[in-house]
């Protein structure tokens, strides 16, 4: 126990400031003020992997490390779409995941936001469209903000999420 | 143990120095597989290839034995006929054979013909467990948490799991088909994205196969830099897993500390190699860029400090009664079961299957680095954690050694388009286990067929056994201790 406390104290707080928002990442101006009225600054995110290579997930995980400390901004990942305000969707949408993605979207209460992550989420990426892949996320559900990159860095992800909830 | 006849007759194959091939007929296919299994071999891969104007259809099985990959090649003259199933000999062949039928219509004579990667609207015929008080708990495909999708069906009595059946294939996105739309000199980029957490292993395996087809060897500095990248990738993944495992055992402190170390390492990698994750770093003929001089010292220091910090954190995990209790005995796979089911890679090494291509094979520069092989016998979550802790230290040591011995000279010798039509094998020990690329060139620098093989294929079915008799709430911890790839499996 002492060793644990000593480690916590000696490392201290390592969190860094957040990046600025960027409206050019926004695909549509959906209900911004309405959403912000409901959310204030607390945002719940549900991640959905709709077919990614799992590279994007590595960087989404990094958002929770103490250096990016997304939770410090009042933004948390939740376990159910029913508790979520925002869906963070990775991957080209595989044919086998399309139905689950649509259902997750429908289960998320309105008003809701969707951020498509990675080159795959934005354009279909290297996998594109084929017999097993429907390509970009917006081919399957409405998307508000896109975060390109392969994978995008945690700063870019934070910027995309903060842009989605900025006015 | 005798040397099976098949290994003696085998012919070398371009690419990995550890790969060789032998043609068999249907009877020889079964006989050779049986001999190899009896001699301690385990199934590395099984895949099919469609016929072309010059060649008949083919099914191939790669068996890993004594650090070598031996390919059994069975041509199929008539697509209406099925080839003999290897599932009785190698249980992991079952899903691979079903996938080969889904993707290429080449059928085995196995009793289980349920589709695997291709999902249909008709649903899936799960095997039901019946009896008093048996409940079914379906989970997924979308899971709580930031992980890939898959479906798990638990049959339980109270909290105890009687049976788990997996349904995978949700992230099947046509990777093998996509390879065939690319040129040989582009394919490494897709290979790096078969399973993003193993980008280095896959892109190296792809380039090794391609360089074999072209008959070239990258300059020594490039090979050493590739090994540096491979160990850095192992370190990133082990740090991530060790934190997540602490968290799943109810010790959030572990996640905070290890994820901090992982971020510091990832930044040092970016400063030294230009990318946080090494997706497009390994290219045909060598490396996309040299190690940056300004980043080299800081990377060495960062890795040395991670080795020290991880040692201290290991002490904290060991002293923590709650963590110890959750790890010990959970999700146990005894060595004898591991051997029978063909468990490989990191999880295999935690269950007495002491195979590691870095020490068993003979590929540069590992032949000079002499890595220490880590293995344990207990086969529980604690053993898979301990293997990670030990491998982490060994990778830190190897990284220091590589940085100290890095040969000078060029880091890239571009590869010309290989014009011949042939098959080559790339074989690399990634952090999860052996990663294989089977690359067949077509005319004029095209890809005729590329089959990537992830060790998750072998290990997913073993997870179904590991959970039996455990309680449902321990599943996330046990699952994480394997940390298998969905994308690398679903293709
Ligand atoms: S954008 Fe890149 S890292 Fe993300 S899922 Fe696609 S290929 Fe993988």
PDB file of C-alpha atoms in Angstrom, chain A residues 1-165:
ATOM      1  CA  UNK A   1       0.000   0.000   0.000  1.00  0.00           C
ATOM      2  CA  UNK A   2       2.788   2.414   0.896  1.00  0.00           C
ATOM      3  CA  UNK A   3       4.579   1.665  -2.350  1.00  0.00           C
ATOM      4  CA  UNK A   4       1.347   2.368  -4.235  1.00  0.00           C
ATOM      5  CA  UNK A   5       0.832   5.701  -2.479  1.00  0.00           C
ATOM      6  CA  UNK A   6       4.465   6.621  -2.913  1.00  0.00           C
ATOM      7  CA  UNK A   7       4.254   5.932  -6.664  1.00  0.00           C
ATOM      8  CA  UNK A   8       1.096   8.050  -6.966  1.00  0.00           C
ATOM      9  CA  UNK A   9       2.648  10.946  -5.041  1.00  0.00           C
ATOM     10  CA  UNK A  10       6.017  10.867  -6.773  1.00  0.00           C
ATOM     11  CA  UNK A  11       4.547  10.911 -10.282  1.00  0.00           C
ATOM     12  CA  UNK A  12       2.043  13.665  -9.449  1.00  0.00           C
ATOM     13  CA  UNK A  13      -0.435  15.087 -11.983  1.00  0.00           C
ATOM     14  CA  UNK A  14       0.787  14.661 -15.564  1.00  0.00           C
ATOM     15  CA  UNK A  15      -2.300  15.784 -17.518  1.00  0.00           C
ATOM     16  CA  UNK A  16      -1.779  18.208 -20.412  1.00  0.00           C
ATOM     17  CA  UNK A  17      -4.021  21.060 -21.661  1.00  0.00           C
ATOM     18  CA  UNK A  18      -6.641  20.169 -24.305  1.00  0.00           C
ATOM     19  CA  UNK A  19      -6.322  21.106 -28.010  1.00  0.00           C
ATOM     20  CA  UNK A  20      -8.522  23.856 -29.585  1.00  0.00           C
ATOM     21  CA  UNK A  21     -11.655  22.909 -31.558  1.00  0.00           C
ATOM     22  CA  UNK A  22     -11.706  22.953 -35.381  1.00  0.00           C
ATOM     23  CA  UNK A  23     -15.010  23.585 -37.183  1.00  0.00           C
ATOM     24  CA  UNK A  24     -13.604  22.329 -40.499  1.00  0.00           C
ATOM     25  CA  UNK A  25     -13.964  18.796 -39.148  1.00  0.00           C
ATOM     26  CA  UNK A  26     -17.716  19.277 -38.893  1.00  0.00           C
ATOM     27  CA  UNK A  27     -19.898  17.610 -41.522  1.00  0.00           C
ATOM     28  CA  UNK A  28     -23.234  19.093 -40.448  1.00  0.00           C
ATOM     29  CA  UNK A  29     -24.583  21.710 -38.050  1.00  0.00           C
ATOM     30  CA  UNK A  30     -26.981  19.514 -36.187  1.00  0.00           C
ATOM     31  CA  UNK A  31     -28.830  20.842 -33.227  1.00  0.00           C
ATOM     32  CA  UNK A  32     -25.694  22.235 -31.609  1.00  0.00           C
ATOM     33  CA  UNK A  33     -27.355  24.530 -29.130  1.00  0.00           C
ATOM     34  CA  UNK A  34     -30.043  22.020 -28.258  1.00  0.00           C
ATOM     35  CA  UNK A  35     -27.424  19.392 -27.513  1.00  0.00           C
ATOM     36  CA  UNK A  36     -25.307  21.737 -25.449  1.00  0.00           C
ATOM     37  CA  UNK A  37     -28.311  22.756 -23.372  1.00  0.00           C
ATOM     38  CA  UNK A  38     -28.834  19.153 -22.464  1.00  0.00           C
ATOM     39  CA  UNK A  39     -25.210  18.218 -21.939  1.00  0.00           C
ATOM     40  CA  UNK A  40     -23.601  21.169 -20.288  1.00  0.00           C
ATOM     41  CA  UNK A  41     -20.012  20.028 -20.137  1.00  0.00           C
ATOM     42  CA  UNK A  42     -20.599  16.428 -19.179  1.00  0.00           C
ATOM     43  CA  UNK A  43     -20.508  14.092 -22.154  1.00  0.00           C
ATOM     44  CA  UNK A  44     -20.946  10.342 -22.323  1.00  0.00           C
ATOM     45  CA  UNK A  45     -19.347   8.507 -25.225  1.00  0.00           C
ATOM     46  CA  UNK A  46     -20.096   5.063 -26.568  1.00  0.00           C
ATOM     47  CA  UNK A  47     -17.388   3.586 -28.780  1.00  0.00           C
ATOM     48  CA  UNK A  48     -18.478   1.304 -31.622  1.00  0.00           C
ATOM     49  CA  UNK A  49     -15.953  -0.624 -33.686  1.00  0.00           C
ATOM     50  CA  UNK A  50     -17.796  -1.184 -36.946  1.00  0.00           C
ATOM     51  CA  UNK A  51     -14.932  -2.975 -38.680  1.00  0.00           C
ATOM     52  CA  UNK A  52     -11.628  -1.335 -37.772  1.00  0.00           C
ATOM     53  CA  UNK A  53      -8.180  -2.922 -37.840  1.00  0.00           C
ATOM     54  CA  UNK A  54      -7.972  -2.081 -34.090  1.00  0.00           C
ATOM     55  CA  UNK A  55      -5.316   0.610 -34.693  1.00  0.00           C
ATOM     56  CA  UNK A  56      -7.827   3.394 -33.997  1.00  0.00           C
ATOM     57  CA  UNK A  57      -8.790   1.672 -30.733  1.00  0.00           C
ATOM     58  CA  UNK A  58      -5.182   1.964 -29.508  1.00  0.00           C
ATOM     59  CA  UNK A  59      -5.395   5.748 -29.743  1.00  0.00           C
ATOM     60  CA  UNK A  60      -8.911   5.921 -28.303  1.00  0.00           C
ATOM     61  CA  UNK A  61      -7.577   4.018 -25.301  1.00  0.00           C
ATOM     62  CA  UNK A  62      -4.828   6.611 -24.962  1.00  0.00           C
ATOM     63  CA  UNK A  63      -7.498   9.280 -24.320  1.00  0.00           C
ATOM     64  CA  UNK A  64      -8.011   7.682 -20.931  1.00  0.00           C
ATOM     65  CA  UNK A  65      -4.352   7.724 -19.934  1.00  0.00           C
ATOM     66  CA  UNK A  66      -3.413  10.289 -17.292  1.00  0.00           C
ATOM     67  CA  UNK A  67      -1.602  12.462 -19.836  1.00  0.00           C
ATOM     68  CA  UNK A  68      -4.641  13.112 -22.066  1.00  0.00           C
ATOM     69  CA  UNK A  69      -7.057  12.548 -19.181  1.00  0.00           C
ATOM     70  CA  UNK A  70     -10.284  12.968 -21.135  1.00  0.00           C
ATOM     71  CA  UNK A  71     -12.262  12.260 -17.980  1.00  0.00           C
ATOM     72  CA  UNK A  72     -10.748  15.377 -16.473  1.00  0.00           C
ATOM     73  CA  UNK A  73     -12.820  17.280 -19.085  1.00  0.00           C
ATOM     74  CA  UNK A  74     -16.027  15.676 -17.865  1.00  0.00           C
ATOM     75  CA  UNK A  75     -16.071  13.295 -20.829  1.00  0.00           C
ATOM     76  CA  UNK A  76     -16.433   9.594 -20.121  1.00  0.00           C
ATOM     77  CA  UNK A  77     -16.849   6.346 -21.975  1.00  0.00           C
ATOM     78  CA  UNK A  78     -20.003   4.459 -21.058  1.00  0.00           C
ATOM     79  CA  UNK A  79     -20.978   0.833 -21.479  1.00  0.00           C
ATOM     80  CA  UNK A  80     -24.383   1.214 -23.114  1.00  0.00           C
ATOM     81  CA  UNK A  81     -25.638   3.291 -26.038  1.00  0.00           C
ATOM     82  CA  UNK A  82     -28.671   4.110 -23.870  1.00  0.00           C
ATOM     83  CA  UNK A  83     -26.408   6.161 -21.607  1.00  0.00           C
ATOM     84  CA  UNK A  84     -24.541   7.835 -24.443  1.00  0.00           C
ATOM     85  CA  UNK A  85     -24.705  11.321 -25.974  1.00  0.00           C
ATOM     86  CA  UNK A  86     -22.083  10.659 -28.626  1.00  0.00           C
ATOM     87  CA  UNK A  87     -21.097   7.627 -30.686  1.00  0.00           C
ATOM     88  CA  UNK A  88     -17.440   7.344 -31.590  1.00  0.00           C
ATOM     89  CA  UNK A  89     -17.377   4.993 -34.574  1.00  0.00           C
ATOM     90  CA  UNK A  90     -14.242   3.402 -36.042  1.00  0.00           C
ATOM     91  CA  UNK A  91     -13.580   1.353 -39.121  1.00  0.00           C
ATOM     92  CA  UNK A  92     -15.079   0.947 -42.517  1.00  0.00           C
ATOM     93  CA  UNK A  93     -18.513  -0.454 -41.717  1.00  0.00           C
ATOM     94  CA  UNK A  94     -18.342  -4.164 -42.392  1.00  0.00           C
ATOM     95  CA  UNK A  95     -21.437  -5.768 -43.882  1.00  0.00           C
ATOM     96  CA  UNK A  96     -21.549  -8.004 -40.821  1.00  0.00           C
ATOM     97  CA  UNK A  97     -21.586  -5.009 -38.428  1.00  0.00           C
ATOM     98  CA  UNK A  98     -23.973  -2.717 -40.311  1.00  0.00           C
ATOM     99  CA  UNK A  99     -27.072  -3.955 -38.517  1.00  0.00           C
ATOM    100  CA  UNK A 100     -25.453  -3.744 -35.068  1.00  0.00           C
ATOM    101  CA  UNK A 101     -24.286  -0.200 -35.837  1.00  0.00           C
ATOM    102  CA  UNK A 102     -27.769   0.873 -36.951  1.00  0.00           C
ATOM    103  CA  UNK A 103     -29.280  -0.652 -33.826  1.00  0.00           C
ATOM    104  CA  UNK A 104     -26.732   1.047 -31.587  1.00  0.00           C
ATOM    105  CA  UNK A 105     -27.544   4.347 -33.275  1.00  0.00           C
ATOM    106  CA  UNK A 106     -31.271   3.812 -32.794  1.00  0.00           C
ATOM    107  CA  UNK A 107     -30.760   2.868 -29.132  1.00  0.00           C
ATOM    108  CA  UNK A 108     -28.892   6.102 -28.410  1.00  0.00           C
ATOM    109  CA  UNK A 109     -31.328   8.720 -27.075  1.00  0.00           C
ATOM    110  CA  UNK A 110     -31.875  11.961 -29.020  1.00  0.00           C
ATOM    111  CA  UNK A 111     -30.295  14.441 -29.339  1.00  0.00           C
ATOM    112  CA  UNK A 112     -27.176  12.502 -30.278  1.00  0.00           C
ATOM    113  CA  UNK A 113     -23.883  13.119 -32.035  1.00  0.00           C
ATOM    114  CA  UNK A 114     -21.775  10.828 -34.195  1.00  0.00           C
ATOM    115  CA  UNK A 115     -18.025  11.199 -34.692  1.00  0.00           C
ATOM    116  CA  UNK A 116     -16.480   9.000 -37.411  1.00  0.00           C
ATOM    117  CA  UNK A 117     -12.903   8.096 -36.559  1.00  0.00           C
ATOM    118  CA  UNK A 118      -9.896   7.373 -38.755  1.00  0.00           C
ATOM    119  CA  UNK A 119      -9.389   7.342 -42.505  1.00  0.00           C
ATOM    120  CA  UNK A 120     -11.579   4.239 -42.570  1.00  0.00           C
ATOM    121  CA  UNK A 121     -14.449   5.894 -40.743  1.00  0.00           C
ATOM    122  CA  UNK A 122     -14.148   9.046 -42.900  1.00  0.00           C
ATOM    123  CA  UNK A 123     -13.723   7.529 -46.375  1.00  0.00           C
ATOM    124  CA  UNK A 124     -13.541   3.743 -46.060  1.00  0.00           C
ATOM    125  CA  UNK A 125      -9.740   4.066 -45.957  1.00  0.00           C
ATOM    126  CA  UNK A 126      -7.522   1.382 -47.352  1.00  0.00           C
ATOM    127  CA  UNK A 127     -10.328  -1.212 -47.257  1.00  0.00           C
ATOM    128  CA  UNK A 128     -12.811   0.895 -49.231  1.00  0.00           C
ATOM    129  CA  UNK A 129     -16.056  -0.665 -50.369  1.00  0.00           C
ATOM    130  CA  UNK A 130     -16.288  -4.299 -51.396  1.00  0.00           C
ATOM    131  CA  UNK A 131     -18.466  -7.374 -50.983  1.00  0.00           C
ATOM    132  CA  UNK A 132     -17.809  -7.298 -47.218  1.00  0.00           C
ATOM    133  CA  UNK A 133     -17.342  -3.564 -46.506  1.00  0.00           C
ATOM    134  CA  UNK A 134     -19.828  -0.704 -46.859  1.00  0.00           C
ATOM    135  CA  UNK A 135     -17.030   1.889 -46.567  1.00  0.00           C
ATOM    136  CA  UNK A 136     -17.392   5.163 -44.657  1.00  0.00           C
ATOM    137  CA  UNK A 137     -19.564   5.442 -41.548  1.00  0.00           C
ATOM    138  CA  UNK A 138     -21.828   8.073 -43.144  1.00  0.00           C
ATOM    139  CA  UNK A 139     -22.906   5.435 -45.669  1.00  0.00           C
ATOM    140  CA  UNK A 140     -24.769   3.764 -42.808  1.00  0.00           C
ATOM    141  CA  UNK A 141     -25.684   6.374 -40.142  1.00  0.00           C
ATOM    142  CA  UNK A 142     -25.626  10.217 -40.083  1.00  0.00           C
ATOM    143  CA  UNK A 143     -22.215  11.623 -39.080  1.00  0.00           C
ATOM    144  CA  UNK A 144     -21.584  15.022 -37.477  1.00  0.00           C
ATOM    145  CA  UNK A 145     -17.803  15.239 -37.269  1.00  0.00           C
ATOM    146  CA  UNK A 146     -14.960  13.337 -38.931  1.00  0.00           C
ATOM    147  CA  UNK A 147     -11.492  12.741 -37.504  1.00  0.00           C
ATOM    148  CA  UNK A 148      -9.120  11.617 -40.274  1.00  0.00           C
ATOM    149  CA  UNK A 149      -5.779   9.900 -39.609  1.00  0.00           C
ATOM    150  CA  UNK A 150      -4.537   6.327 -39.665  1.00  0.00           C
ATOM    151  CA  UNK A 151      -4.808   6.144 -36.768  1.00  0.00           C
ATOM    152  CA  UNK A 152      -5.574   9.728 -35.663  1.00  0.00           C
ATOM    153  CA  UNK A 153      -3.520  10.898 -32.691  1.00  0.00           C
ATOM    154  CA  UNK A 154      -5.170  11.369 -29.290  1.00  0.00           C
ATOM    155  CA  UNK A 155      -4.943  15.175 -29.811  1.00  0.00           C
ATOM    156  CA  UNK A 156      -6.829  14.845 -33.091  1.00  0.00           C
ATOM    157  CA  UNK A 157      -9.445  12.633 -31.439  1.00  0.00           C
ATOM    158  CA  UNK A 158      -9.907  15.085 -28.577  1.00  0.00           C
ATOM    159  CA  UNK A 159     -10.167  17.916 -31.034  1.00  0.00           C
ATOM    160  CA  UNK A 160     -12.859  16.066 -32.970  1.00  0.00           C
ATOM    161  CA  UNK A 161     -14.868  15.259 -29.855  1.00  0.00           C
ATOM    162  CA  UNK A 162     -14.605  18.807 -28.517  1.00  0.00           C
ATOM    163  CA  UNK A 163     -15.546  20.186 -31.947  1.00  0.00           C
ATOM    164  CA  UNK A 164     -18.673  18.050 -31.950  1.00  0.00           C
ATOM    165  CA  UNK A 165     -19.854  19.627 -28.708  1.00  0.00           C
TER     166      UNK A 165
END
